Amino acid sequence: MVLAGPPEDQGGVDALSLVAGGTDIFRRSRGVLGLVGLPIALAAAVAVLFLWVGNKQLDSIEQRRVNPEFITNALAEHMALAFTSTILVILIAVPLGIILTRPGARAVMPPVITLANMGQAVPSIGVLVLLALVWDIGFWPAIVALVAYAILPVLRNTMVGLQQVDASVIEAGRGMGMTKGAVLREIELPLAVPVILAGVRTALVINVGTATLATFVNAGGLGDIINGGLVANKQTVIVVGSVLTAAVAMFIDHLGGIAESRLSPKGL
Amino acid sequence: MTTAPAAAPTDPMIRLERLTKTFPGQARPAVEALDMDIAAGEIVVLVGPSGCGKTTTMRLINRLIEPTSGRIFLEGDEVTKVNPDQLRRRIGYVIQQVGLFPHQTIADNIATVPRMLGWDEQRIRARVDELLALVGLEPATYRGRYPKHLSGGQRQRAGVARALSADPPVMLMDEPFGAIDPITRDRLQNEFLRLQETIRKTIIFVTHDIDEAIKMGDRLAILREGSKIAQYDTPERILSAPADDFVADFIGAGASLKRLNLSRVRDVELSDWPVASVDSSRAEVLAALRASDKGAVLLLDAERRPARWVSGRELQREDGPLSEMGLPPEALVQPNATLSDALNEMLKSRYGCATVIDGAGVYQGNLDFATVSAAIQEMRRDARDRSRAEADEVHAAGEAGA
Ligand SMILES: Nc1ncnc2c1ncn2[C@@H]1O[C@H](COP(=O)(O)OP(=O)(O)O)[C@@H](O)[C@H]1O
Ligand SMILES: [Mg+2]
């Protein structure tokens, strides 16, 4: 899937950052309102949801899933899945991106990119079922599927971020006697940070969304609520699960946006 | 013959010995067997057409790329095999694109090498301010700025400050003013030449612009394809006696005009124009005029300062005192003016003649087209003689050594 990125994006940045950039409208409207506007709106939506649910007579099937304990637990599982997988994605994709952009790695670059593309092209539900068949069900198989699915944006953004660093800046650094490692640490990586962070944010949002599928391999998460509602054909349960998932995804993306602007170096 | 380079005080600051670089997959070397000595405190300009290997030569000297063969000496020590990162901290490097780190303030940019060398922060801060002032950037204003807030000229100044930060004995400058508008470039060139009078670095300066080369260089190396030296000499001698057609072509048609920028009025023999005192009689002035082959006489006052120009016609046809006849003195130049300036004045004057006066305004002599032309011939002959004499010397030394 190759879409054109939004114009303000760096050339070649994964199209999915288009999704991740969705809540920037709130953040870019300056000041405190920009920072807290979206969280307030989300909190209001969730409050409305619970008021609505609270005023309803829930039957026992509904009560099993729509209760504070179950929801808190599902939310915790969901976060654990999303954050663990994203951290693993960073730990794998950023070093890999660094290695692949070093001179001498030109030969191995195409196959690695193809592999990362495949990870994203194969539907994650397929990967999950496959892993369940050949390996196991539960938390770690779910994590593997999430990592495979979200590695591409971080890998690609790391590479793009490093490649777009002005060659003359590196030449000047080397010419002053900075070692290759120092140039990487003090020049290339800081200058690539905005692009890498955009990829990480994309991966995180993908993982928050995809983690709803973890329920199919018994790994919990908010998918438990949605799927339970679907199986029992309970509208209320489905609505609660879906709205919560959407609110969490948007909130995480919002936090990602804040982190992106805070962590990007000054002067760019 | 195995002569180890002796560490004599006359050692060149930089010596290149048969330096060669062939890039992988290329048939011809980008730099081919380059031999060169660069004396301490001089600006040597490498000048040659685009793609002749100038940048490659610079990157070989600071070992950003490794030579295929050949040796590099710095202050008498061979540095072909030393740790290149350590070596580069002893060599300032300025490139056309400057390459300031965009995410660091100007102060942090300049502090790069001192930090690597482990200076304490207080010393670094003092050095940064000193350098900013040296290159004409107000420290209080600029130290905290980011590169994107500077103009092209200011960035280049910051780049020069950064290259000077650890006071390296040697600076490599690769087309440092190439991307700057002509007016700013001229100013930066002048400032840099003034700066060099105080810092006295050994500088290799690359340009493809012969005029910049003539202006900046104590010595020029005209390079052809493969970084081969077509001629390595002072600007005067390259202009006066180009070694071959390649050099002559590269200098271009304006060589004689360019050379006029290098010679001063005091260096040439002034011509004999008739002069007389304003207090003399008309007959005396006419006599002086007739004794010469010129069309006008310069009248001097009691202090021998130029007072009037009068022509033979005016003397014969006009009445009134000599001090009101003819024209006031024009095209006055001082002995330290360049021949180019003098020629410019001459072209504007009525008699095609510039009048040389000293600091007190006292008449020294006149300069006309014939003088300038003779001076050019003289310079050319001199340069040829010297080149020939040197060639003979080298030849003789070679025979004596054999
Ligand atoms: N890294 C490189 N790899 C291959 N060829 C190069 C490289 N750098 C320069 N060259 C080649 O070497 C020649 C000289 O280039 P360069 O030194 O940049 O010329 P100049 O600075 O005089 O314009 C050119 O033909 C150029 O294509
Ligand atoms: Mg060049």
XYZ file of C-alpha atoms and ligand atoms in Angstrom:
698
model
C 0.000 0.000 0.000
C 1.651 3.176 -1.182
C -0.173 6.432 -0.791
C 1.198 9.917 -1.173
C 2.138 11.392 2.166
C 0.768 14.699 3.347
C 2.794 17.582 1.926
C 4.498 18.562 5.183
C 5.879 15.045 5.594
C 9.465 14.199 4.711
C 9.726 12.543 1.311
C 9.102 8.824 1.537
C 7.713 8.794 5.053
C 5.256 5.965 5.436
C 1.781 6.815 4.318
C 0.415 5.570 7.609
C 1.754 8.630 9.350
C -1.187 10.230 7.602
C -3.339 8.258 10.022
C -1.094 9.103 12.937
C -1.165 12.777 12.098
C -4.943 12.895 12.414
C -5.137 14.502 15.825
C -2.509 17.125 15.056
C -5.290 19.512 14.188
C -6.004 19.748 17.892
C -2.402 20.081 18.934
C -1.561 22.636 16.305
C -4.233 24.992 17.479
C -1.827 26.658 19.807
C -1.623 26.937 23.566
C -3.227 25.037 26.403
C -6.375 24.322 24.404
C -4.267 22.586 21.766
C -2.694 20.347 24.398
C -5.796 19.518 26.442
C -8.554 20.054 23.863
C -8.486 16.516 22.528
C -8.182 14.777 25.937
C -11.162 16.828 27.183
C -13.202 15.899 24.124
C -12.278 12.235 24.551
C -13.069 12.299 28.264
C -16.433 13.863 27.461
C -17.185 11.158 24.886
C -16.299 8.407 27.363
C -18.363 10.108 30.081
C -21.368 10.251 27.728
C -20.807 6.581 26.930
C -20.870 5.592 30.594
C -23.885 7.778 31.357
C -25.689 6.070 28.516
C -24.657 2.600 29.738
C -25.442 3.493 33.349
C -29.005 4.387 32.442
C -29.567 1.042 30.755
C -30.759 -2.205 32.248
C -27.883 -4.609 31.516
C -28.558 -8.325 31.367
C -26.087 -10.818 32.838
C -24.216 -11.395 29.571
C -23.728 -7.682 29.160
C -22.754 -7.236 32.797
C -20.030 -9.829 32.461
C -18.170 -7.555 30.062
C -19.419 -4.095 30.823
C -18.242 -3.684 34.390
C -15.403 -1.584 35.808
C -13.224 -4.510 36.695
C -13.452 -6.218 33.323
C -12.932 -2.988 31.441
C -9.932 -1.936 33.539
C -8.390 -5.331 33.088
C -8.973 -5.344 29.333
C -7.542 -1.851 29.075
C -4.426 -2.864 31.015
C -3.926 -5.913 28.800
C -4.448 -3.771 25.733
C -1.843 -1.232 26.826
C 0.606 -3.994 27.697
C 0.204 -5.447 24.207
C 0.497 -2.111 22.417
C 3.458 -0.749 24.385
C 5.438 -3.982 24.598
C 5.124 -4.527 20.872
C 6.035 -0.910 20.089
C 9.106 -1.024 22.332
C 10.210 -4.207 20.607
C 9.579 -2.591 17.239
C 11.824 0.323 18.224
C 14.515 -1.982 19.568
C 14.546 -3.933 16.317
C 13.756 -1.373 13.638
C 15.925 1.585 14.715
C 19.210 -0.358 14.947
C 18.286 -2.203 11.766
C 17.598 1.105 10.032
C 20.968 2.432 11.228
C 22.815 -0.628 9.963
C 21.036 -0.587 6.627
C 21.999 3.033 5.986
C 25.714 2.476 6.656
C 27.869 2.272 3.542
C 28.435 -1.373 2.737
C 24.892 -2.465 3.562
C 23.549 -1.681 0.121
C 23.430 -5.346 -0.841
C 21.289 -6.469 2.088
C 18.904 -3.519 2.010
C 16.393 -4.739 -0.633
C 15.693 -8.163 0.932
C 15.238 -6.673 4.399
C 12.833 -4.054 3.081
C 10.919 -6.759 1.191
C 10.608 -8.745 4.409
C 9.352 -5.722 6.333
C 6.891 -5.011 3.532
C 5.633 -8.578 3.728
C 5.106 -8.237 7.463
C 2.750 -5.405 6.764
C 1.144 -6.855 3.650
C 0.040 -10.107 5.251
C -3.147 -9.438 7.261
C -2.341 -9.521 10.969
C -5.248 -11.816 11.698
C -3.639 -14.321 9.340
C -0.299 -14.035 11.130
C -2.031 -14.488 14.473
C -3.863 -17.641 13.396
C -0.737 -19.009 11.768
C 1.288 -18.419 14.926
C -1.443 -20.027 17.011
C -1.290 -23.092 14.773
C 2.463 -23.524 14.649
C 3.386 -22.118 18.044
C 1.000 -21.145 20.781
C -1.708 -18.809 21.838
C -1.467 -15.997 24.406
C 0.518 -12.836 24.991
C 3.804 -13.530 23.163
C 2.406 -14.875 19.908
C 0.197 -11.771 19.845
C 3.260 -9.599 20.421
C 5.128 -11.269 17.558
C 2.240 -10.607 15.199
C 2.017 -6.970 16.296
C 5.753 -6.444 15.903
C 5.758 -7.959 12.428
C 2.912 -5.706 11.423
C 4.328 -2.438 12.789
C 8.027 -2.770 12.024
C 7.880 -1.244 8.547
C 6.969 2.360 9.452
C 9.722 2.615 12.038
C 12.306 0.906 9.850
C 11.463 2.998 6.846
C 11.316 6.260 8.768
C 14.623 5.517 10.471
C 16.250 4.981 7.093
C 14.609 7.990 5.476
C 15.420 10.105 8.519
C 19.087 9.166 8.367
C 19.383 9.428 4.595
C 17.889 12.920 4.463
C 20.656 14.313 6.702
C 22.609 16.786 4.573
C 25.810 15.135 3.342
C 27.772 18.350 3.872
C 26.887 18.319 7.582
C 28.342 14.833 7.909
C 31.372 15.814 5.809
C 31.983 18.782 8.111
C 31.682 16.627 11.222
C 34.054 13.985 9.899
C 36.360 16.710 8.605
C 36.660 18.133 12.122
C 37.769 14.788 13.472
C 34.514 13.389 14.820
C 34.532 9.599 14.718
C 31.881 7.774 12.694
C 30.152 6.828 15.933
C 30.175 10.415 17.167
C 28.745 11.643 13.876
C 25.961 9.043 14.153
C 25.165 9.832 17.789
C 25.578 13.583 17.784
C 24.553 14.545 14.270
C 22.735 11.906 12.237
C 20.417 10.490 14.899
C 19.386 13.842 16.422
C 18.650 15.163 12.946
C 16.649 12.029 12.128
C 14.682 12.096 15.399
C 11.602 13.921 14.064
C 11.178 11.451 11.223
C 11.892 8.407 13.415
C 9.429 9.625 16.034
C 6.756 10.035 13.382
C 7.320 6.385 12.484
C 7.178 5.303 16.126
C 3.952 7.176 16.617
C 2.503 5.469 13.561
C 3.616 2.081 14.881
C 2.071 2.780 18.264
C -1.256 3.751 16.762
C -1.203 0.692 14.493
C -0.467 -1.483 17.504
C -3.252 0.042 19.606
C -5.652 -0.726 16.779
C -4.342 -4.154 15.868
C -4.182 -5.284 19.513
C -7.984 -5.624 19.366
C -7.338 -8.797 17.352
C -5.305 -10.340 20.173
C -8.544 -11.659 21.619
C -8.553 -14.327 18.897
C -5.416 -15.904 20.350
C -6.624 -15.488 23.892
C -4.294 -12.587 24.651
C -7.006 -10.300 26.031
C -7.261 -6.585 25.450
C -10.190 -4.415 24.484
C -10.898 -6.885 21.678
C -12.354 -9.155 24.378
C -15.169 -6.679 24.896
C -15.873 -6.074 21.215
C -15.615 -9.738 20.262
C -17.705 -10.814 23.249
C -20.397 -8.383 22.149
C -20.211 -9.621 18.585
C -20.427 -13.273 19.584
C -23.379 -12.669 21.925
C -24.873 -10.126 19.536
C -25.038 -7.434 22.221
C -25.051 -3.950 20.699
C -24.251 -2.163 23.954
C -21.147 -4.244 24.553
C -19.913 -3.698 20.991
C -20.412 0.052 21.308
C -18.576 0.218 24.646
C -15.620 -1.781 23.281
C -15.378 0.141 20.021
C -15.684 3.612 21.519
C -13.095 2.800 24.178
C -10.660 1.461 21.573
C -11.102 4.515 19.396
C -10.691 6.874 22.362
C -7.524 5.105 23.500
C -6.035 5.166 19.996
C -6.701 8.866 19.616
C -5.371 9.666 23.072
C -2.178 7.701 22.460
C -1.706 9.421 19.118
C -2.177 12.752 20.862
C 0.499 11.867 23.408
C 2.712 10.743 20.540
C 2.277 14.105 18.868
C 3.280 15.927 22.025
C 6.308 13.679 22.454
C 7.265 14.301 18.836
C 7.342 18.072 19.199
C 9.004 17.937 22.612
C 11.721 15.485 21.642
C 12.592 16.963 18.251
C 15.802 19.003 18.397
C 15.585 22.768 18.261
C 16.912 24.719 15.324
C 15.396 22.542 12.593
C 67.942 7.355 -3.239
C 66.438 7.154 0.256
C 66.499 10.558 1.844
C 64.500 10.657 5.047
C 62.805 14.040 5.417
C 64.999 15.922 7.837
C 63.148 17.914 10.516
C 64.811 21.151 9.575
C 63.173 24.502 10.293
C 62.927 25.028 6.551
C 60.622 22.009 6.252
C 57.416 22.789 4.458
C 54.315 22.738 6.640
C 52.712 20.285 4.250
C 54.461 18.012 1.810
C 52.676 15.757 -0.635
C 54.717 13.001 -2.212
C 53.418 11.266 -5.326
C 49.944 11.402 -3.840
C 47.561 9.311 -5.927
C 43.906 8.419 -5.642
C 42.051 6.125 -7.985
C 38.413 5.650 -7.095
C 37.151 2.081 -7.376
C 35.818 1.327 -10.822
C 37.463 4.331 -12.466
C 40.105 3.950 -15.106
C 41.936 7.217 -14.505
C 43.118 8.474 -11.148
C 41.292 11.537 -9.794
C 44.624 12.637 -8.315
C 47.757 11.425 -10.025
C 51.233 11.425 -8.483
C 50.874 14.871 -6.948
C 54.077 16.335 -5.519
C 53.754 19.566 -3.617
C 55.410 21.537 -0.822
C 53.455 24.152 1.069
C 55.396 26.619 3.175
C 54.236 27.613 6.654
C 52.092 30.732 6.830
C 51.263 30.857 3.120
C 47.962 30.744 1.337
C 48.355 28.292 -1.501
C 45.463 28.288 -3.916
C 44.617 25.176 -5.888
C 42.871 26.401 -8.972
C 41.689 24.446 -11.947
C 38.627 23.497 -13.948
C 35.709 21.749 -12.284
C 36.310 18.030 -11.795
C 40.110 18.252 -12.016
C 40.492 16.728 -8.544
C 40.774 19.703 -6.189
C 38.248 18.459 -3.638
C 39.681 14.967 -3.822
C 43.137 16.404 -3.090
C 41.817 18.235 -0.011
C 40.031 15.139 1.262
C 43.216 13.164 0.790
C 45.209 15.641 2.856
C 42.905 15.349 5.859
C 42.403 11.654 5.122
C 38.645 11.780 4.667
C 39.596 9.403 1.889
C 42.671 7.193 1.851
C 45.254 7.609 -0.900
C 45.806 4.735 -3.283
C 49.512 5.510 -2.969
C 51.842 8.311 -1.997
C 52.654 10.032 1.256
C 51.541 13.077 3.221
C 53.762 14.984 5.654
C 52.548 17.541 8.167
C 55.200 19.650 9.932
C 57.814 17.124 8.884
C 55.942 14.065 10.240
C 54.452 11.505 7.953
C 50.719 11.384 8.667
C 49.714 8.913 5.980
C 49.190 6.218 8.599
C 48.278 8.074 11.811
C 44.762 7.989 13.277
C 42.754 10.104 10.827
C 40.310 11.412 13.452
C 43.189 12.739 15.560
C 44.850 14.182 12.464
C 41.722 16.092 11.428
C 41.527 17.846 14.779
C 44.842 19.496 13.817
C 43.499 20.651 10.448
C 40.735 23.216 10.067
C 38.311 22.336 7.277
C 35.924 24.767 5.602
C 33.640 23.655 2.788
C 31.409 25.530 0.372
C 28.164 24.304 1.932
C 29.642 25.169 5.368
C 27.893 22.180 6.959
C 26.976 23.822 10.252
C 25.066 21.425 12.505
C 21.487 22.705 12.217
C 20.393 21.369 15.601
C 23.182 23.101 17.498
C 23.657 26.759 18.344
C 26.506 28.656 16.700
C 28.413 28.460 19.997
C 28.004 24.682 20.166
C 29.014 24.368 16.544
C 32.223 26.291 17.173
C 32.866 24.312 20.370
C 32.884 20.956 18.549
C 36.632 20.389 18.323
C 37.532 21.987 21.693
C 34.987 19.650 23.344
C 36.548 16.653 21.627
C 39.931 17.833 22.856
C 38.548 17.979 26.393
C 38.846 21.705 27.091
C 36.965 22.924 30.165
C 33.719 24.773 29.549
C 35.005 28.137 30.703
C 37.905 28.052 28.278
C 35.553 26.934 25.506
C 33.144 29.780 26.195
C 35.928 32.333 26.110
C 37.312 30.861 22.881
C 33.897 30.861 21.201
C 33.381 34.550 21.964
C 36.900 35.400 20.841
C 36.370 33.628 17.523
C 32.941 35.122 16.906
C 34.421 38.578 17.386
C 37.367 37.658 15.155
C 35.112 36.747 12.215
C 32.886 39.767 12.734
C 29.873 38.181 14.423
C 28.779 39.992 17.589
C 29.152 37.238 20.261
C 26.202 38.293 22.422
C 23.907 38.292 19.400
C 25.057 35.210 17.584
C 26.335 32.648 20.065
C 22.853 31.418 20.957
C 21.432 31.464 17.425
C 20.753 28.437 15.288
C 22.297 28.230 11.796
C 18.964 28.656 10.037
C 18.731 32.164 11.493
C 21.961 33.278 9.792
C 22.482 34.607 6.269
C 24.764 32.790 3.851
C 27.683 35.115 4.557
C 27.200 34.845 8.319
C 27.109 31.065 8.092
C 30.364 31.069 6.196
C 31.937 33.279 8.895
C 30.682 30.868 11.543
C 32.173 28.032 9.495
C 35.554 29.780 9.463
C 35.307 30.376 13.231
C 34.520 26.701 13.750
C 37.513 25.643 11.672
C 39.777 27.942 13.706
C 38.408 26.804 17.068
C 41.331 24.715 18.266
C 43.878 26.988 16.575
C 45.029 24.418 14.009
C 48.253 25.252 12.175
C 46.693 24.261 8.869
C 43.395 25.177 7.229
C 41.849 23.539 4.206
C 39.252 25.729 2.529
C 37.304 24.177 -0.342
C 35.580 26.910 -2.375
C 34.587 28.612 0.882
C 33.083 31.657 -0.810
C 31.734 29.853 -3.863
C 28.055 29.944 -2.940
C 27.953 33.573 -1.848
C 26.789 36.601 -3.800
C 29.613 38.616 -5.454
C 29.434 41.628 -3.148
C 29.453 39.600 0.064
C 32.131 37.361 -1.421
C 34.399 40.322 -2.063
C 33.916 41.502 1.514
C 34.557 38.059 2.966
C 37.710 37.709 0.850
C 39.050 41.039 2.094
C 38.183 40.271 5.687
C 39.773 36.885 5.415
C 42.991 38.336 4.019
C 43.087 40.801 6.915
C 42.397 37.966 9.351
C 45.219 35.936 7.846
C 47.641 38.790 8.569
C 47.054 38.162 12.263
C 46.546 34.384 12.363
C 49.242 33.448 9.827
C 47.886 29.961 9.153
C 49.103 27.656 6.464
C 46.131 27.554 4.161
C 45.217 25.487 1.158
C 42.452 27.302 -0.607
C 40.520 25.761 -3.465
C 38.693 27.709 -6.131
C 37.839 27.382 -9.791
C 37.876 31.171 -10.155
C 41.235 32.498 -11.357
C 40.465 36.024 -10.150
C 39.755 34.766 -6.636
C 42.944 32.712 -6.837
C 45.053 35.727 -7.826
C 43.503 37.785 -5.073
C 43.813 35.236 -2.267
C 46.982 33.347 -3.081
C 50.563 33.881 -2.001
C 51.167 31.061 -4.439
C 48.955 29.371 -6.995
C 48.940 25.825 -8.222
C 47.188 25.659 -11.564
C 45.855 22.136 -11.852
C 44.771 20.161 -14.841
C 42.821 16.907 -15.013
C 44.044 14.392 -12.443
C 45.197 17.173 -10.106
C 48.389 17.458 -12.131
C 50.274 20.683 -11.552
C 50.519 22.754 -14.702
C 52.315 25.560 -12.860
C 53.048 26.270 -9.202
C 54.283 29.787 -8.598
C 53.430 33.254 -7.351
C 50.471 34.969 -9.025
C 52.833 37.561 -10.552
C 54.956 35.008 -12.264
C 52.066 32.863 -13.403
C 50.494 35.924 -14.995
C 53.767 37.138 -16.482
C 55.082 33.841 -17.705
C 52.443 31.151 -18.029
C 54.199 27.812 -18.296
C 52.145 26.552 -21.221
C 49.005 27.043 -23.280
C 46.825 25.362 -20.672
C 47.868 27.909 -18.057
C 47.602 30.792 -20.531
C 44.110 29.662 -21.508
C 43.098 29.232 -17.909
C 44.304 32.706 -16.972
C 42.326 33.963 -19.902
C 42.666 36.934 -22.191
C 42.817 39.458 -19.378
C 46.148 38.289 -18.002
C 47.901 41.610 -18.496
C 45.039 43.495 -16.931
C 45.010 41.069 -14.011
C 48.698 41.561 -13.522
C 48.190 45.294 -13.196
C 46.425 44.507 -9.937
C 49.578 42.954 -8.567
C 52.024 45.780 -9.388
C 52.211 49.137 -7.689
C 53.079 52.544 -9.040
C 56.208 52.697 -6.881
C 57.576 49.618 -8.656
C 57.698 51.169 -12.105
C 59.932 53.748 -13.694
C 58.046 57.014 -14.164
C 58.191 58.840 -17.471
C 59.702 62.195 -18.282
C 57.053 64.820 -18.634
C 58.056 68.448 -18.888
C 57.523 70.378 -15.684
C 58.017 74.015 -14.793
C 57.303 76.333 -11.917
C 54.088 78.387 -12.003
C 56.331 81.347 -11.317
C 58.385 80.898 -14.488
C 57.931 83.066 -17.513
C 55.826 81.936 -20.423
C 58.951 81.642 -22.586
C 60.631 79.289 -20.061
C 57.561 77.062 -20.023
C 57.399 77.006 -23.814
C 61.069 76.085 -23.941
C 60.526 73.211 -21.562
C 57.629 71.997 -23.700
C 59.604 72.201 -26.935
C 62.453 70.259 -25.387
C 60.111 67.291 -24.914
C 57.898 65.320 -27.258
C 54.800 65.838 -25.091
C 51.857 68.132 -25.708
C 51.511 69.673 -22.254
C 53.528 70.909 -19.297
C 52.802 70.318 -15.629
C 53.266 73.451 -13.570
C 54.358 73.014 -9.957
C 53.901 75.425 -7.087
C 56.614 76.592 -4.691
C 56.345 73.341 -2.688
C 56.634 71.352 -5.923
C 52.977 70.310 -5.744
C 51.108 69.998 -9.064
C 49.311 73.287 -9.798
C 48.181 73.393 -13.491
C 48.352 71.475 -16.734
C 48.940 73.755 -19.700
C 49.177 72.775 -23.362
C 51.322 74.460 -26.009
C 48.239 75.896 -27.661
C 47.024 77.491 -24.470
C 50.462 78.985 -23.876
C 50.488 80.615 -27.294
C 46.888 81.779 -27.535
C 45.821 82.763 -24.036
C 46.729 85.703 -21.897
C 46.683 86.008 -18.146
C 48.814 84.449 -15.399
C 50.057 80.869 -15.755
C 48.352 79.927 -12.490
C 44.932 80.397 -14.115
C 45.706 78.879 -17.472
C 44.824 75.344 -18.628
C 43.463 72.666 -16.318
C 43.798 71.925 -12.605
C 45.896 68.834 -11.834
C 44.006 65.601 -12.435
C 44.525 61.831 -12.162
C 46.578 62.119 -8.997
C 47.803 58.790 -7.623
C 50.051 57.759 -4.754
C 52.992 55.371 -5.030
C 51.123 52.522 -3.303
C 48.266 52.593 -5.834
C 48.064 49.556 -8.101
C 48.883 49.976 -11.751
C 45.288 49.024 -12.402
C 44.050 52.002 -10.375
C 46.589 54.265 -12.066
C 45.525 53.082 -15.495
C 41.930 53.761 -14.608
C 42.789 57.347 -13.657
C 44.893 57.737 -16.754
C 41.997 56.747 -19.009
C 39.862 59.490 -17.517
C 42.504 62.202 -17.847
C 42.835 64.713 -20.665
C 46.506 63.952 -21.459
C 46.414 60.185 -20.821
C 48.742 60.671 -17.954
C 48.492 60.044 -14.191
C 50.467 62.249 -11.832
C 52.224 60.555 -8.953
C 52.454 62.480 -5.698
C 53.677 61.454 -2.288
C 51.736 61.668 0.958
C 52.462 65.408 1.264
C 51.232 66.032 -2.277
C 54.740 66.595 -3.666
C 55.206 65.712 -7.313
C 57.075 62.455 -7.936
C 56.658 61.932 -11.643
C 54.170 61.014 -14.295
C 52.794 57.728 -15.482
C 51.516 57.263 -19.015
C 50.551 54.414 -21.316
C 54.105 53.979 -22.489
C 55.288 53.568 -18.872
C 52.644 50.976 -18.052
C 53.301 49.078 -21.219
C 57.056 49.107 -20.558
C 56.440 47.922 -16.997
C 54.419 44.964 -18.255
C 57.170 44.004 -20.693
C 59.715 44.320 -17.924
C 57.727 42.119 -15.522
C 57.260 39.501 -18.175
C 60.964 39.440 -18.990
C 61.873 39.306 -15.297
C 59.546 36.439 -14.601
C 60.898 34.473 -17.554
C 64.471 35.091 -16.529
C 63.780 33.999 -12.974
C 61.953 30.863 -14.063
C 64.830 30.022 -16.376
C 67.414 30.742 -13.700
C 65.583 28.484 -11.277
C 65.262 25.729 -13.816
C 69.031 26.001 -14.382
C 69.654 25.851 -10.636
C 67.519 22.745 -10.259
C 69.276 21.251 -13.230
C 72.682 22.106 -11.773
C 71.709 20.722 -8.361
C 70.498 17.546 -10.030
C 73.807 17.159 -11.848
C 75.819 17.900 -8.718
C 73.812 15.285 -6.806
C 74.248 12.661 -9.487
N 33.704 9.583 -3.868
C 33.972 9.510 -5.190
N 33.787 8.354 -5.854
C 34.054 8.265 -7.167
N 34.534 9.269 -7.917
C 34.737 10.452 -7.328
C 34.469 10.634 -5.933
N 34.774 11.907 -5.604
C 35.205 12.498 -6.737
N 35.202 11.631 -7.774
C 35.634 11.913 -9.157
O 36.922 12.465 -9.099
C 37.071 13.518 -10.038
C 37.537 14.771 -9.331
O 36.492 15.267 -8.518
P 36.695 16.488 -7.512
O 37.905 16.261 -6.706
O 35.420 16.657 -6.761
O 36.895 17.692 -8.517
P 36.916 19.272 -8.235
O 36.789 19.491 -6.765
O 38.205 19.733 -8.791
O 35.758 19.840 -8.988
C 35.731 13.659 -10.719
O 35.805 13.000 -11.964
C 34.775 12.957 -9.803
O 33.731 12.379 -10.530
Mg 35.244 20.539 -5.663
